[in-house]
């Protein structure tokens, strides 16, 4: 099971970075939480390579220019699962799923070779995960309120 972006090849890391940025910029309203998500995801990005690529990517993001990403062939299923997990989480990084972010997710998934049915199912699981997370937060807040009384 892949747990870090460092387990991807450099070209796979760059593809993922561009694609995450592209999903985030799909709705053109860029939020601070999205910057934090990208920074956390890529703080270990390409240890052996200068940070020029990330600097260029962040410059594009700050200017609101959506990076383009090409089709990529990845044959390792663990890498594909890791990438798909990151991409589906990216759709919800601002706390809600927006239409354009969802479209970009499907575009990226197709470029990885996934069928629409698989992508739809994966995204629906991410929706459920977000729903459960919100409910757990709600219950946790209720518990905290009870103990403050």
PDB file of C-alpha atoms in Angstrom:
ATOM      1  CA  UNK A   1       0.000   0.000   0.000  1.00  0.00           C
ATOM      2  CA  UNK A   2       1.398   3.369  -1.017  1.00  0.00           C
ATOM      3  CA  UNK A   3       1.277   5.990   1.732  1.00  0.00           C
ATOM      4  CA  UNK A   4       3.408   8.793   0.304  1.00  0.00           C
ATOM      5  CA  UNK A   5       3.831  10.708  -2.918  1.00  0.00           C
ATOM      6  CA  UNK A   6       7.535   9.780  -2.727  1.00  0.00           C
ATOM      7  CA  UNK A   7       6.572   6.242  -3.737  1.00  0.00           C
ATOM      8  CA  UNK A   8       5.561   7.577  -7.146  1.00  0.00           C
ATOM      9  CA  UNK A   9       7.972   8.106 -10.015  1.00  0.00           C
ATOM     10  CA  UNK A  10       8.923  11.751 -10.700  1.00  0.00           C
ATOM     11  CA  UNK A  11       6.685  11.944 -13.799  1.00  0.00           C
ATOM     12  CA  UNK A  12       3.782  10.472 -11.781  1.00  0.00           C
ATOM     13  CA  UNK A  13       4.392  12.993  -8.982  1.00  0.00           C
ATOM     14  CA  UNK A  14       4.341  15.888 -11.436  1.00  0.00           C
ATOM     15  CA  UNK A  15       1.183  14.566 -13.103  1.00  0.00           C
ATOM     16  CA  UNK A  16      -0.520  14.278  -9.707  1.00  0.00           C
ATOM     17  CA  UNK A  17       0.572  17.771  -8.675  1.00  0.00           C
ATOM     18  CA  UNK A  18      -0.751  19.319 -11.900  1.00  0.00           C
ATOM     19  CA  UNK A  19      -3.977  17.377 -11.669  1.00  0.00           C
ATOM     20  CA  UNK A  20      -4.633  18.315  -8.038  1.00  0.00           C
ATOM     21  CA  UNK A  21      -4.023  21.964  -8.906  1.00  0.00           C
ATOM     22  CA  UNK A  22      -6.307  21.649 -11.925  1.00  0.00           C
ATOM     23  CA  UNK A  23      -9.150  20.205  -9.832  1.00  0.00           C
ATOM     24  CA  UNK A  24      -8.750  22.908  -7.206  1.00  0.00           C
ATOM     25  CA  UNK A  25      -8.701  25.682  -9.798  1.00  0.00           C
ATOM     26  CA  UNK A  26     -11.706  24.283 -11.677  1.00  0.00           C
ATOM     27  CA  UNK A  27     -14.174  26.526  -9.861  1.00  0.00           C
ATOM     28  CA  UNK A  28     -11.811  29.554 -10.099  1.00  0.00           C
ATOM     29  CA  UNK A  29     -12.483  30.580  -6.491  1.00  0.00           C
ATOM     30  CA  UNK A  30      -9.296  29.669  -4.681  1.00  0.00           C
ATOM     31  CA  UNK A  31      -9.449  29.331  -0.888  1.00  0.00           C
ATOM     32  CA  UNK A  32      -6.758  29.199   1.796  1.00  0.00           C
ATOM     33  CA  UNK A  33      -7.776  25.647   2.791  1.00  0.00           C
ATOM     34  CA  UNK A  34      -6.949  24.567  -0.745  1.00  0.00           C
ATOM     35  CA  UNK A  35      -3.461  26.093  -0.490  1.00  0.00           C
ATOM     36  CA  UNK A  36      -2.915  24.247   2.784  1.00  0.00           C
ATOM     37  CA  UNK A  37      -4.072  20.974   1.196  1.00  0.00           C
ATOM     38  CA  UNK A  38      -1.572  21.333  -1.641  1.00  0.00           C
ATOM     39  CA  UNK A  39       1.271  22.318   0.687  1.00  0.00           C
ATOM     40  CA  UNK A  40       0.616  19.368   3.003  1.00  0.00           C
ATOM     41  CA  UNK A  41       0.338  16.933   0.141  1.00  0.00           C
ATOM     42  CA  UNK A  42       3.555  18.003  -1.524  1.00  0.00           C
ATOM     43  CA  UNK A  43       5.834  18.973   1.362  1.00  0.00           C
ATOM     44  CA  UNK A  44       7.904  15.833   0.638  1.00  0.00           C
ATOM     45  CA  UNK A  45       7.631  16.262  -3.114  1.00  0.00           C
ATOM     46  CA  UNK A  46      10.669  15.328  -5.183  1.00  0.00           C
ATOM     47  CA  UNK A  47      13.399  15.441  -2.557  1.00  0.00           C
ATOM     48  CA  UNK A  48      16.099  15.046  -5.171  1.00  0.00           C
ATOM     49  CA  UNK A  49      14.773  17.692  -7.563  1.00  0.00           C
ATOM     50  CA  UNK A  50      14.893  21.454  -6.999  1.00  0.00           C
ATOM     51  CA  UNK A  51      11.591  22.983  -6.010  1.00  0.00           C
ATOM     52  CA  UNK A  52      11.360  24.804  -9.343  1.00  0.00           C
ATOM     53  CA  UNK A  53       8.419  22.700 -10.492  1.00  0.00           C
ATOM     54  CA  UNK A  54       6.403  23.398  -7.345  1.00  0.00           C
ATOM     55  CA  UNK A  55       7.297  27.090  -7.477  1.00  0.00           C
ATOM     56  CA  UNK A  56       6.034  27.251 -11.064  1.00  0.00           C
ATOM     57  CA  UNK A  57       2.894  25.344 -10.088  1.00  0.00           C
ATOM     58  CA  UNK A  58       2.137  27.657  -7.152  1.00  0.00           C
ATOM     59  CA  UNK A  59       2.717  30.677  -9.404  1.00  0.00           C
ATOM     60  CA  UNK A  60       0.098  29.300 -11.816  1.00  0.00           C
ATOM     61  CA  UNK A  61      -2.287  28.685  -8.939  1.00  0.00           C
ATOM     62  CA  UNK A  62      -1.869  32.197  -7.538  1.00  0.00           C
ATOM     63  CA  UNK A  63      -2.551  33.686 -10.977  1.00  0.00           C
ATOM     64  CA  UNK A  64      -5.573  31.406 -11.415  1.00  0.00           C
ATOM     65  CA  UNK A  65      -4.109  29.669 -14.467  1.00  0.00           C
ATOM     66  CA  UNK A  66      -5.333  26.107 -14.666  1.00  0.00           C
ATOM     67  CA  UNK A  67      -2.456  23.675 -15.390  1.00  0.00           C
ATOM     68  CA  UNK A  68      -3.001  21.160 -18.168  1.00  0.00           C
ATOM     69  CA  UNK A  69      -2.432  17.463 -17.617  1.00  0.00           C
ATOM     70  CA  UNK A  70      -1.983  14.729 -20.190  1.00  0.00           C
ATOM     71  CA  UNK A  71      -2.900  11.067 -20.299  1.00  0.00           C
ATOM     72  CA  UNK A  72      -0.500   8.975 -18.232  1.00  0.00           C
ATOM     73  CA  UNK A  73       0.022   5.223 -18.153  1.00  0.00           C
ATOM     74  CA  UNK A  74       0.457   3.733 -14.698  1.00  0.00           C
ATOM     75  CA  UNK A  75       0.272  -0.046 -14.418  1.00  0.00           C
ATOM     76  CA  UNK A  76       0.848  -0.487 -10.677  1.00  0.00           C
ATOM     77  CA  UNK A  77      -2.584  -0.882  -9.019  1.00  0.00           C
ATOM     78  CA  UNK A  78      -1.340   0.437  -5.649  1.00  0.00           C
ATOM     79  CA  UNK A  79      -0.150   3.626  -7.314  1.00  0.00           C
ATOM     80  CA  UNK A  80      -3.469   4.006  -9.126  1.00  0.00           C
ATOM     81  CA  UNK A  81      -5.403   3.557  -5.884  1.00  0.00           C
ATOM     82  CA  UNK A  82      -3.201   6.108  -4.100  1.00  0.00           C
ATOM     83  CA  UNK A  83      -3.617   8.646  -6.910  1.00  0.00           C
ATOM     84  CA  UNK A  84      -7.378   8.110  -7.115  1.00  0.00           C
ATOM     85  CA  UNK A  85      -7.664   8.559  -3.331  1.00  0.00           C
ATOM     86  CA  UNK A  86      -5.816  11.882  -3.559  1.00  0.00           C
ATOM     87  CA  UNK A  87      -7.877  13.068  -6.523  1.00  0.00           C
ATOM     88  CA  UNK A  88     -11.209  12.191  -4.906  1.00  0.00           C
ATOM     89  CA  UNK A  89     -10.194  13.933  -1.658  1.00  0.00           C
ATOM     90  CA  UNK A  90      -9.178  16.982  -3.697  1.00  0.00           C
ATOM     91  CA  UNK A  91     -12.732  17.377  -4.990  1.00  0.00           C
ATOM     92  CA  UNK A  92     -13.896  17.966  -1.389  1.00  0.00           C
ATOM     93  CA  UNK A  93     -10.942  19.985  -0.074  1.00  0.00           C
ATOM     94  CA  UNK A  94     -13.089  23.105   0.298  1.00  0.00           C
ATOM     95  CA  UNK A  95     -15.750  21.157   2.222  1.00  0.00           C
ATOM     96  CA  UNK A  96     -18.161  20.676  -0.640  1.00  0.00           C
ATOM     97  CA  UNK A  97     -18.217  19.172  -4.078  1.00  0.00           C
ATOM     98  CA  UNK A  98     -18.616  21.569  -6.950  1.00  0.00           C
ATOM     99  CA  UNK A  99     -19.695  20.699 -10.469  1.00  0.00           C
ATOM    100  CA  UNK A 100     -16.520  21.870 -12.209  1.00  0.00           C
ATOM    101  CA  UNK A 101     -14.244  20.107  -9.711  1.00  0.00           C
ATOM    102  CA  UNK A 102     -16.207  16.911 -10.280  1.00  0.00           C
ATOM    103  CA  UNK A 103     -15.846  17.251 -14.053  1.00  0.00           C
ATOM    104  CA  UNK A 104     -12.097  17.712 -13.683  1.00  0.00           C
ATOM    105  CA  UNK A 105     -11.935  14.607 -11.441  1.00  0.00           C
ATOM    106  CA  UNK A 106     -13.657  12.548 -14.141  1.00  0.00           C
ATOM    107  CA  UNK A 107     -11.346  13.950 -16.810  1.00  0.00           C
ATOM    108  CA  UNK A 108      -8.291  12.997 -14.739  1.00  0.00           C
ATOM    109  CA  UNK A 109      -9.681   9.543 -13.987  1.00  0.00           C
ATOM    110  CA  UNK A 110     -10.262   8.867 -17.674  1.00  0.00           C
ATOM    111  CA  UNK A 111      -6.676   9.927 -18.403  1.00  0.00           C
ATOM    112  CA  UNK A 112      -5.570   7.297 -15.893  1.00  0.00           C
ATOM    113  CA  UNK A 113      -7.633   4.695 -17.756  1.00  0.00           C
ATOM    114  CA  UNK A 114     -10.564   4.332 -15.344  1.00  0.00           C
ATOM    115  CA  UNK A 115     -14.125   3.742 -16.545  1.00  0.00           C
ATOM    116  CA  UNK A 116     -16.848   6.239 -15.612  1.00  0.00           C
ATOM    117  CA  UNK A 117     -18.658   3.691 -13.441  1.00  0.00           C
ATOM    118  CA  UNK A 118     -15.577   3.121 -11.285  1.00  0.00           C
ATOM    119  CA  UNK A 119     -14.957   6.872 -10.982  1.00  0.00           C
ATOM    120  CA  UNK A 120     -18.588   7.563 -10.065  1.00  0.00           C
ATOM    121  CA  UNK A 121     -18.525   4.868  -7.414  1.00  0.00           C
ATOM    122  CA  UNK A 122     -15.237   6.139  -5.942  1.00  0.00           C
ATOM    123  CA  UNK A 123     -16.569   9.679  -5.784  1.00  0.00           C
ATOM    124  CA  UNK A 124     -19.800   8.487  -4.146  1.00  0.00           C
ATOM    125  CA  UNK A 125     -17.704   6.792  -1.443  1.00  0.00           C
ATOM    126  CA  UNK A 126     -15.881  10.083  -0.874  1.00  0.00           C
ATOM    127  CA  UNK A 127     -19.280  11.820  -0.527  1.00  0.00           C
ATOM    128  CA  UNK A 128     -20.262   9.287   2.113  1.00  0.00           C
ATOM    129  CA  UNK A 129     -16.941   9.729   3.911  1.00  0.00           C
ATOM    130  CA  UNK A 130     -17.487  13.504   4.025  1.00  0.00           C
ATOM    131  CA  UNK A 131     -21.035  13.017   5.294  1.00  0.00           C
ATOM    132  CA  UNK A 132     -19.851  10.745   8.118  1.00  0.00           C
ATOM    133  CA  UNK A 133     -17.061  13.199   8.965  1.00  0.00           C
ATOM    134  CA  UNK A 134     -19.574  16.051   9.302  1.00  0.00           C
ATOM    135  CA  UNK A 135     -21.843  13.937  11.522  1.00  0.00           C
ATOM    136  CA  UNK A 136     -18.911  12.941  13.739  1.00  0.00           C
ATOM    137  CA  UNK A 137     -17.911  16.601  14.044  1.00  0.00           C
ATOM    138  CA  UNK A 138     -21.492  17.480  14.981  1.00  0.00           C
ATOM    139  CA  UNK A 139     -21.629  14.773  17.658  1.00  0.00           C
ATOM    140  CA  UNK A 140     -18.205  15.780  19.002  1.00  0.00           C
ATOM    141  CA  UNK A 141     -19.372  19.379  19.316  1.00  0.00           C
ATOM    142  CA  UNK A 142     -22.513  18.248  21.149  1.00  0.00           C
ATOM    143  CA  UNK A 143     -20.396  16.249  23.596  1.00  0.00           C
ATOM    144  CA  UNK A 144     -18.124  19.252  24.201  1.00  0.00           C
ATOM    145  CA  UNK A 145     -21.167  21.469  24.841  1.00  0.00           C
ATOM    146  CA  UNK A 146     -22.552  18.951  27.351  1.00  0.00           C
ATOM    147  CA  UNK A 147     -19.315  18.969  29.323  1.00  0.00           C
ATOM    148  CA  UNK A 148     -19.207  22.785  29.413  1.00  0.00           C
ATOM    149  CA  UNK A 149     -22.547  22.932  31.268  1.00  0.00           C
TER     150      UNK A 149
END
